[in-house]
C-alpha cells in the first residue's frame, strides 16, 4: 500500500487529505498528515477573533474530527530528502525520526516574515494563529481595565495606543476590527476619553490593500482616518524598544500593543532544508498540474500547493504570473491536488489548476467592509454583509458554519463579550502565588 505524506495541515493540506479520504479505497493508500497543531486555522476569521465577533475555537477546524482515516502526527518536518523518499520529523515530544513516503505533498504554509528591528522580537505579536488573535484581544481589554484605574498621563496614553505594522489584508482587517472593538467598549469606561484612544497603521508602501485597485484602497484609508485612526504610508518601523515606536517619517510615540503583519516568508523546511527545486523567492517550483518541477522536467510523486508553492496562474493575462498566496487559491488547490493524486495513482489524466478570482472582500470592523470584483466595488455595510456571507459559506463543515452563525446572532442581540481572559496565558500564577497579590476571596 502506498504511503502518501502531507507536510502541513493548513488549508491546502487539510483539503487535500479530506479529498483523498473521500476518494481513495482503504487498501489503495495510507494518508499521513504531519503538523504541530491539531487543527486547521481558518485565517480569514482571525481579525474577528481579535474583536470577539468569532469565538477562537470556531476559527479552528479539528483535524482528528474531520480526517477520520488519516494518520495524524503532531510534529514538524525539519528536512525533506526526496532522493531517499524520506523526511525528518521533529515530534512535539521525543527525539527526531525518519519517515518514509511514496508520494509527497508539500503544503507546509508560510511563516511570518520579520526584520532585525530593535525591540521587535521582544514587543510585537503576530496575527497568523488563533492563539495570537486571542492574545491581542485580551491585551487590549486588559489595557482598558488598567488605564481606567490610572490618572491621565503618559502611561495611560501608552496603554490606549495600538500599532499595526503591515497594510495587507491581515493587517488592515485586524486593525479595523480591533479599532471597532476599542471604540465600542469606550462607553463601558466613563473614566476614559475617546481622545486618549490612538490607533496607528504603518505601511512601507504608498498604499494599503494591494489586492484592490487604487481608488478603493484610498477610500479605505479615508474611512479609517474618519474613525480617528492614523495611517502612516511610505513609512517604515525603525525601532520599538520598550514599546517606544520610532517611524522613518520622524514620528515617535509609546504603544503598549504592537501587532506585526508585514508579510509572509517561505517555510524554512522548503526554503533551506530540502533537495526539491525552489525558485529565487524560496518557493517550491510547481507545474500547472501542481506537480513539483518545471514544465519540461516534472518531479515524479511530489506535489505542492498553497503559500510555499509557485503555482502558475493560468487565469492571469500576465505571462509567467503565479497565483497569489490566499485562502481562495489554497482551498481550491487542495481539492484539485486530491483529484490529481488519485488520477495519477490510478493511471488516469491529471489536469492543470486554473481558477479565476471571485473578487476580494475585507472587513473593516463591525458593519464596515470593502468588496471588489474587477470594476465592481461595494463599500460599507453591504460589503460587510458580503464578507460574512462568503466566509460562513467558505469555512469547512456544517458544524463550524452553525457555530459561527450562532455567535453572530447572539452578538447581534446582546452585543460582544467584553471579558478579558489574559490570565489563561499564565494559568499557574494564581496557584503558585497563593493569592498574595490578589484580593481575598
Coordinates of C-alpha atoms in Angstrom, one line a residue:
X1 CA 0.0 0.0 0.0
X2 CA 1.4 3.4 -1.0
X3 CA 2.3 6.0 1.7
X4 CA 1.1 9.5 0.9
X5 CA 2.7 12.0 3.2
X6 CA 1.3 15.5 3.5
X7 CA 3.6 18.1 5.1
X8 CA 1.4 20.7 6.8
X9 CA -2.3 20.6 7.8
X10 CA -3.3 24.1 6.8
X11 CA -5.8 25.0 4.0
X12 CA -4.2 23.1 1.2
X13 CA -3.0 20.2 3.3
X14 CA -6.4 19.8 5.1
X15 CA -8.4 19.9 1.8
X16 CA -6.0 17.5 0.1
X17 CA -6.3 14.9 2.9
X18 CA -10.1 15.5 3.1
X19 CA -10.5 14.9 -0.6
X20 CA -8.2 11.8 -0.6
X21 CA -10.3 10.3 2.3
X22 CA -13.4 10.7 0.2
X23 CA -11.9 9.2 -2.9
X24 CA -9.3 6.6 -2.1
X25 CA -10.2 3.0 -1.3
X26 CA -9.0 1.8 2.1
X27 CA -6.5 -0.7 0.5
X28 CA -5.2 1.8 -2.1
X29 CA -3.0 4.1 0.0
X30 CA -2.5 5.4 3.5
X31 CA -2.5 9.2 4.1
X32 CA -0.4 10.8 6.8
X33 CA -0.5 14.5 7.8
X34 CA 2.3 16.0 9.8
X35 CA 1.6 19.3 11.6
X36 CA 2.4 20.6 15.1
X37 CA -1.1 21.9 15.6
X38 CA -4.2 19.5 15.8
X39 CA -6.3 21.9 13.8
X40 CA -6.5 23.9 10.6
X41 CA -6.8 27.6 11.3
X42 CA -9.4 29.4 9.2
X43 CA -7.3 32.6 9.0
X44 CA -10.0 35.0 7.5
X45 CA -11.8 34.7 10.9
X46 CA -8.7 35.8 12.9
X47 CA -9.5 39.6 12.7
X48 CA -13.0 38.8 14.0
X49 CA -11.5 36.7 16.8
X50 CA -9.4 39.7 17.9
X51 CA -12.7 41.7 18.1
X52 CA -14.7 38.9 19.8
X53 CA -17.1 38.6 16.9
X54 CA -16.0 34.9 16.4
X55 CA -15.1 32.5 19.1
X56 CA -11.5 31.4 19.0
X57 CA -12.3 27.7 18.8
X58 CA -14.7 28.3 15.9
X59 CA -11.8 29.6 13.8
X60 CA -10.0 26.2 14.3
X61 CA -11.1 23.1 12.4
X62 CA -10.2 19.9 14.3
X63 CA -8.1 17.6 12.1
X64 CA -9.0 14.5 14.1
X65 CA -12.7 15.2 14.0
X66 CA -12.8 15.6 10.2
X67 CA -10.0 13.4 9.0
X68 CA -11.3 10.1 10.2
X69 CA -9.0 7.7 8.4
X70 CA -5.9 9.8 8.0
X71 CA -2.9 9.2 10.3
X72 CA -2.1 12.4 12.1
X73 CA 1.4 13.1 13.5
X74 CA 1.8 16.0 15.9
X75 CA 5.2 17.4 14.9
X76 CA 7.1 19.4 12.3
X77 CA 9.0 18.2 9.2
X78 CA 12.5 19.7 9.5
X79 CA 14.1 18.2 6.4
X80 CA 12.9 16.7 3.1
X81 CA 15.2 14.3 1.2
X82 CA 13.4 13.3 -1.9
X83 CA 16.4 11.4 -3.1
X84 CA 15.8 9.0 -0.2
X85 CA 12.0 9.3 -0.3
X86 CA 12.0 10.3 3.4
X87 CA 11.6 13.3 5.7
X88 CA 12.8 14.1 9.2
X89 CA 10.0 14.6 11.7
X90 CA 10.5 16.5 15.0
X91 CA 7.6 15.4 17.2
X92 CA 6.1 17.7 19.9
X93 CA 7.7 15.3 22.4
X94 CA 10.6 12.9 21.9
X95 CA 13.6 12.6 19.6
X96 CA 13.5 13.2 15.8
X97 CA 13.0 10.3 13.5
X98 CA 12.8 9.5 9.8
X99 CA 9.5 8.9 8.0
X100 CA 9.5 7.3 4.5
X101 CA 6.9 8.0 1.8
X102 CA 6.0 7.0 -1.7
X103 CA 4.1 10.2 -2.6
X104 CA 4.9 13.6 -1.0
X105 CA 2.6 16.6 -0.8
X106 CA 4.2 19.8 0.4
X107 CA 1.7 22.2 1.9
X108 CA 3.8 23.5 4.8
X109 CA 2.4 27.0 4.8
X110 CA 4.3 30.3 5.1
X111 CA 5.7 31.8 8.3
X112 CA 5.6 35.4 9.5
X113 CA 8.4 37.5 7.9
X114 CA 10.3 39.7 10.3
X115 CA 13.3 42.0 10.2
X116 CA 16.0 42.9 12.7
X117 CA 14.3 45.9 14.0
X118 CA 15.4 46.9 17.6
X119 CA 12.8 45.7 20.1
X120 CA 10.5 43.9 17.5
X121 CA 11.1 40.4 18.8
X122 CA 10.5 41.5 22.4
X123 CA 7.5 43.7 21.9
X124 CA 5.4 42.6 18.9
X125 CA 2.9 39.9 18.3
X126 CA 1.8 38.4 15.0
X127 CA -1.6 37.7 13.7
X128 CA -1.3 34.3 11.9
X129 CA -2.6 31.9 14.5
X130 CA -5.6 31.6 16.8
X131 CA -3.5 32.0 19.9
X132 CA -2.2 35.3 18.7
X133 CA -5.6 36.7 17.9
X134 CA -6.9 35.8 21.3
X135 CA -3.8 37.3 23.0
X136 CA -4.3 40.6 21.0
X137 CA -7.9 40.9 22.2
X138 CA -7.1 40.1 25.8
X139 CA -4.2 42.5 25.8
X140 CA -6.5 45.3 24.6
X141 CA -9.2 44.6 27.1
X142 CA -6.7 44.3 29.9
X143 CA -5.1 47.6 28.9
X144 CA -8.5 49.3 29.1
X145 CA -9.0 47.9 32.6
X146 CA -5.6 49.1 33.7
X147 CA -5.9 52.5 32.1
X148 CA -9.3 53.1 33.8
X149 CA -7.7 52.8 37.2
X150 CA -4.8 55.2 36.4
X151 CA -4.7 59.0 36.3
X152 CA -4.4 60.7 32.9
X153 CA -0.8 60.9 31.7
X154 CA 1.8 59.3 29.5
X155 CA 1.4 55.7 30.9
X156 CA -2.3 55.8 30.4
X157 CA -1.9 57.1 26.8
X158 CA 0.6 54.2 26.1
X159 CA -1.9 51.6 27.3
X160 CA -4.5 53.1 25.0
X161 CA -2.2 53.2 21.9
X162 CA -2.3 50.3 19.4
X163 CA 0.1 50.0 16.5
X164 CA -0.3 47.6 13.5
X165 CA 2.7 47.3 11.1
X166 CA 1.7 46.0 7.6
X167 CA -1.1 47.2 5.4
X168 CA -2.1 43.9 3.6
X169 CA -5.4 42.2 4.2
X170 CA -4.4 40.6 7.5
X171 CA -3.2 43.9 8.9
X172 CA -6.0 46.1 7.7
X173 CA -8.7 43.7 8.7
X174 CA -7.2 43.2 12.2
X175 CA -6.7 46.9 12.6
X176 CA -10.2 47.7 11.5
X177 CA -11.8 45.1 13.7
X178 CA -9.8 46.0 16.8
X179 CA -10.5 49.7 16.3
X180 CA -14.2 48.8 16.1
X181 CA -14.0 46.9 19.4
X182 CA -12.0 49.6 21.2
X183 CA -14.4 52.3 20.0
X184 CA -17.4 50.2 21.1
X185 CA -16.2 49.4 24.6
X186 CA -15.3 53.0 25.5
X187 CA -18.9 53.6 26.7
X188 CA -18.2 51.0 29.4
X189 CA -15.3 53.1 30.7
X190 CA -16.5 56.5 31.7
X191 CA -13.1 57.2 33.1
X192 CA -11.6 57.2 29.6
X193 CA -12.0 59.8 26.8
X194 CA -12.2 59.0 23.1
X195 CA -9.3 61.5 22.6
X196 CA -7.0 59.2 24.6
X197 CA -7.5 56.3 22.2
X198 CA -4.8 56.2 19.5
X199 CA -4.6 53.6 16.7
X200 CA -1.7 53.6 14.2
X201 CA -1.4 51.6 10.9
X202 CA 2.1 51.7 9.4
X203 CA 2.7 50.6 5.8
X204 CA 6.0 50.8 3.9
X205 CA 4.3 51.3 0.5
X206 CA 2.3 54.3 -0.7
X207 CA -1.0 52.4 -0.4
X208 CA -2.7 49.7 1.6
X209 CA -4.6 46.6 0.4
X210 CA -2.6 45.9 -2.8
X211 CA -5.2 43.3 -3.8
X212 CA -7.7 46.1 -4.6
X213 CA -7.2 48.9 -7.0
X214 CA -6.1 52.4 -6.1
X215 CA -9.4 54.2 -5.6
X216 CA -10.9 51.6 -3.2
X217 CA -7.6 51.4 -1.4
X218 CA -7.6 55.2 -0.9
X219 CA -11.3 55.0 0.3
X220 CA -10.3 52.5 3.0
X221 CA -7.6 54.9 4.2
X222 CA -10.1 57.8 4.4
X223 CA -12.6 55.6 6.1
X224 CA -10.1 54.6 8.8
X225 CA -9.0 58.2 9.3
X226 CA -12.6 59.3 9.7
X227 CA -12.6 56.9 12.7
X228 CA -9.7 58.8 14.2
X229 CA -7.1 56.3 13.1
X230 CA -3.6 57.3 12.0
X231 CA -2.5 55.7 8.7
X232 CA 1.3 56.1 8.0
X233 CA 2.0 55.4 4.3
X234 CA 5.5 55.3 2.8
X235 CA 6.7 54.7 6.4
X236 CA 8.8 52.0 8.0
X237 CA 9.2 50.9 11.6
X238 CA 12.7 52.0 12.7
X239 CA 12.6 50.9 16.4
X240 CA 10.2 49.7 19.0
X241 CA 12.3 49.2 22.1
X242 CA 10.4 49.1 25.4
X243 CA 7.2 50.0 23.4
X244 CA 8.6 53.3 22.2
X245 CA 7.7 53.4 18.4
X246 CA 10.0 55.3 16.1
X247 CA 9.0 55.6 12.5
X248 CA 11.0 56.6 9.4
X249 CA 8.9 59.7 9.0
X250 CA 10.2 61.0 12.3
X251 CA 7.1 60.3 14.3
X252 CA 7.5 58.8 17.8
X253 CA 5.0 57.6 20.3
X254 CA 4.6 54.9 23.0
X255 CA 2.4 51.9 22.3
X256 CA 1.5 49.1 24.6
X257 CA 0.2 46.8 21.9
X258 CA 2.2 46.3 18.7
X259 CA 1.0 43.8 16.0
X260 CA 3.3 42.8 13.2
X261 CA 1.5 41.7 9.9
X262 CA 4.2 42.9 7.4
X263 CA 4.1 39.9 5.1
X264 CA 5.0 36.2 4.9
X265 CA 8.1 34.2 4.3
X266 CA 8.6 30.8 2.9
X267 CA 8.6 28.0 5.4
X268 CA 12.2 27.2 6.4
X269 CA 11.9 23.5 5.5
X270 CA 11.1 24.5 1.9
X271 CA 13.5 27.4 1.7
X272 CA 16.6 25.8 3.3
X273 CA 16.1 22.1 4.2
X274 CA 15.1 20.2 1.1
X275 CA 16.6 18.9 -2.1
X276 CA 13.4 19.8 -4.0
X277 CA 13.7 22.6 -6.7
X278 CA 13.0 26.1 -5.4
X279 CA 13.0 29.5 -7.0
X280 CA 14.8 32.7 -6.1
X281 CA 12.0 33.5 -3.6
X282 CA 12.4 30.3 -1.7
X283 CA 9.2 28.8 -3.1
X284 CA 8.9 25.3 -4.5
X285 CA 8.8 25.2 -8.3
X286 CA 5.5 23.8 -9.3
X287 CA 3.9 23.0 -12.7
X288 CA 0.3 24.0 -13.6
X289 CA -0.9 20.5 -12.6
X290 CA 0.6 21.1 -9.1
X291 CA 3.4 18.5 -9.6
X292 CA 6.8 19.8 -8.4
X293 CA 9.3 20.6 -11.1
X294 CA 9.2 22.5 -14.3
X295 CA 7.0 22.2 -17.4
X296 CA 9.8 20.2 -19.1
X297 CA 11.0 18.2 -16.1
X298 CA 8.3 17.1 -13.7
X299 CA 9.4 15.6 -10.4
X300 CA 7.6 12.2 -10.0
X301 CA 5.4 11.7 -7.0
X302 CA 5.9 15.2 -5.5
X303 CA 3.1 17.7 -5.3
X304 CA 2.7 21.1 -3.7
X305 CA 0.2 23.9 -3.2
X306 CA -0.5 26.9 -1.0
X307 CA 1.8 29.6 0.2
X308 CA 5.0 27.7 -0.3
X309 CA 4.4 26.8 -3.9
X310 CA 5.0 29.0 -7.0
X311 CA 1.9 27.8 -8.9
X312 CA 1.5 29.2 -12.5
X313 CA -1.6 31.4 -12.7
X314 CA -3.3 30.2 -16.0
X315 CA -6.2 32.6 -15.5
X316 CA -3.9 35.7 -15.4
X317 CA -3.3 37.7 -18.7
X318 CA 0.3 38.3 -17.4
X319 CA 2.8 35.8 -18.8
X320 CA 4.7 34.0 -16.1
X321 CA 2.3 35.1 -13.3
X322 CA 1.8 32.9 -10.2
X323 CA -1.3 32.5 -8.1
X324 CA -1.4 34.9 -5.1
X325 CA -1.0 33.2 -1.7
X326 CA -4.5 33.5 -0.3
X327 CA -7.2 31.2 1.1
X328 CA -9.2 31.3 -2.1
X329 CA -6.4 29.6 -4.0
X330 CA -5.2 27.3 -1.2
X331 CA -8.6 25.7 -0.7
X332 CA -9.2 25.1 -4.4
X333 CA -5.6 23.9 -4.9
X334 CA -6.1 21.4 -2.1
X335 CA -9.2 20.0 -3.7
X336 CA -7.6 19.9 -7.1
X337 CA -4.5 18.2 -5.6
X338 CA -6.6 15.3 -4.2
X339 CA -8.2 14.7 -7.6
X340 CA -4.9 14.7 -9.4
X341 CA -3.1 12.5 -6.9
X342 CA -5.9 9.9 -7.2
X343 CA -5.9 10.1 -11.0
X344 CA -2.1 9.7 -11.0
X345 CA -2.3 6.6 -8.7
X346 CA -4.9 5.0 -11.0
X347 CA -3.1 5.8 -14.2
X348 CA -5.6 8.5 -15.2
X349 CA -5.1 12.0 -16.6
X350 CA -4.0 14.8 -14.3
X351 CA -5.4 18.3 -15.0
X352 CA -4.0 21.8 -14.8
X353 CA -5.1 24.0 -12.0
X354 CA -7.0 27.1 -13.2
X355 CA -9.1 29.4 -11.1
X356 CA -10.3 32.9 -11.9
X357 CA -10.6 35.2 -8.8
X358 CA -14.0 35.6 -7.3
X359 CA -13.0 39.0 -6.1
X360 CA -11.7 40.3 -2.8
X361 CA -13.6 41.2 0.3
X362 CA -12.4 42.6 3.6
X363 CA -14.0 43.5 6.9
X364 CA -13.0 46.9 8.3
X365 CA -14.8 46.5 11.6
X366 CA -18.4 45.8 12.6
X367 CA -20.8 47.0 9.9
X368 CA -17.9 48.1 7.6
X369 CA -16.3 46.4 4.6
X370 CA -14.9 46.6 1.1
X371 CA -15.5 44.3 -1.9
X372 CA -14.1 44.4 -5.4
X373 CA -14.6 42.2 -8.4
X374 CA -12.9 43.6 -11.5
X375 CA -14.5 47.0 -11.9
X376 CA -17.3 46.4 -9.4
X377 CA -16.7 48.0 -6.0
X378 CA -19.0 47.7 -3.0
X379 CA -18.3 49.7 0.2
X380 CA -19.6 49.9 3.8
X381 CA -22.4 47.8 5.3
X382 CA -23.3 45.8 2.1
X383 CA -19.7 44.8 1.7
X384 CA -19.5 43.8 5.4
X385 CA -22.6 41.5 4.9
X386 CA -20.9 40.0 1.8
X387 CA -17.8 39.3 3.8
X388 CA -19.8 37.5 6.4
X389 CA -21.9 35.6 3.9
X390 CA -18.9 34.5 1.9
X391 CA -16.8 33.3 4.8
X392 CA -19.6 31.4 6.6
X393 CA -20.1 29.5 3.4
X394 CA -16.4 29.0 2.9
X395 CA -15.5 27.8 6.4
X396 CA -15.3 24.0 6.2
X397 CA -18.0 21.7 7.7
X398 CA -21.6 22.5 8.6
X399 CA -20.8 22.1 12.3
X400 CA -18.4 25.2 12.1
X401 CA -20.9 27.2 9.9
X402 CA -23.7 26.7 12.5
X403 CA -21.4 27.6 15.4
X404 CA -20.2 30.8 13.8
X405 CA -23.7 31.8 12.8
X406 CA -24.9 31.2 16.4
X407 CA -22.2 33.5 17.8
X408 CA -23.0 36.3 15.3
X409 CA -26.7 36.1 16.1
X410 CA -26.1 36.1 19.8
X411 CA -23.8 39.2 19.4
X412 CA -26.5 40.9 17.4
X413 CA -28.9 40.5 20.3
X414 CA -26.7 41.0 23.3
X415 CA -23.5 42.7 22.0
X416 CA -19.9 41.4 22.2
X417 CA -18.5 39.8 25.3
X418 CA -16.0 42.2 26.9
X419 CA -14.4 39.8 29.3
X420 CA -10.6 39.5 29.2
X421 CA -9.0 36.2 29.9
X422 CA -5.4 37.2 29.7
X423 CA -4.6 35.3 32.8
X424 CA -5.1 32.0 30.9
X425 CA -1.8 32.6 29.3
X426 CA -0.2 32.1 32.7
X427 CA -2.6 29.6 34.4
X428 CA -0.3 28.6 37.2
X429 CA 0.3 32.1 38.6
X430 CA -2.7 32.1 40.9
X431 CA -1.8 28.6 42.2
X432 CA 1.9 29.5 42.8
X433 CA 1.2 32.9 44.2
X434 CA -1.4 31.6 46.6
X435 CA -3.5 34.8 46.4
X436 CA -0.8 37.0 47.9
X437 CA -1.1 39.6 45.2
X438 CA -4.8 39.3 44.6
X439 CA -7.9 40.2 46.6
X440 CA -9.0 37.8 49.3
X441 CA -12.0 35.6 48.3

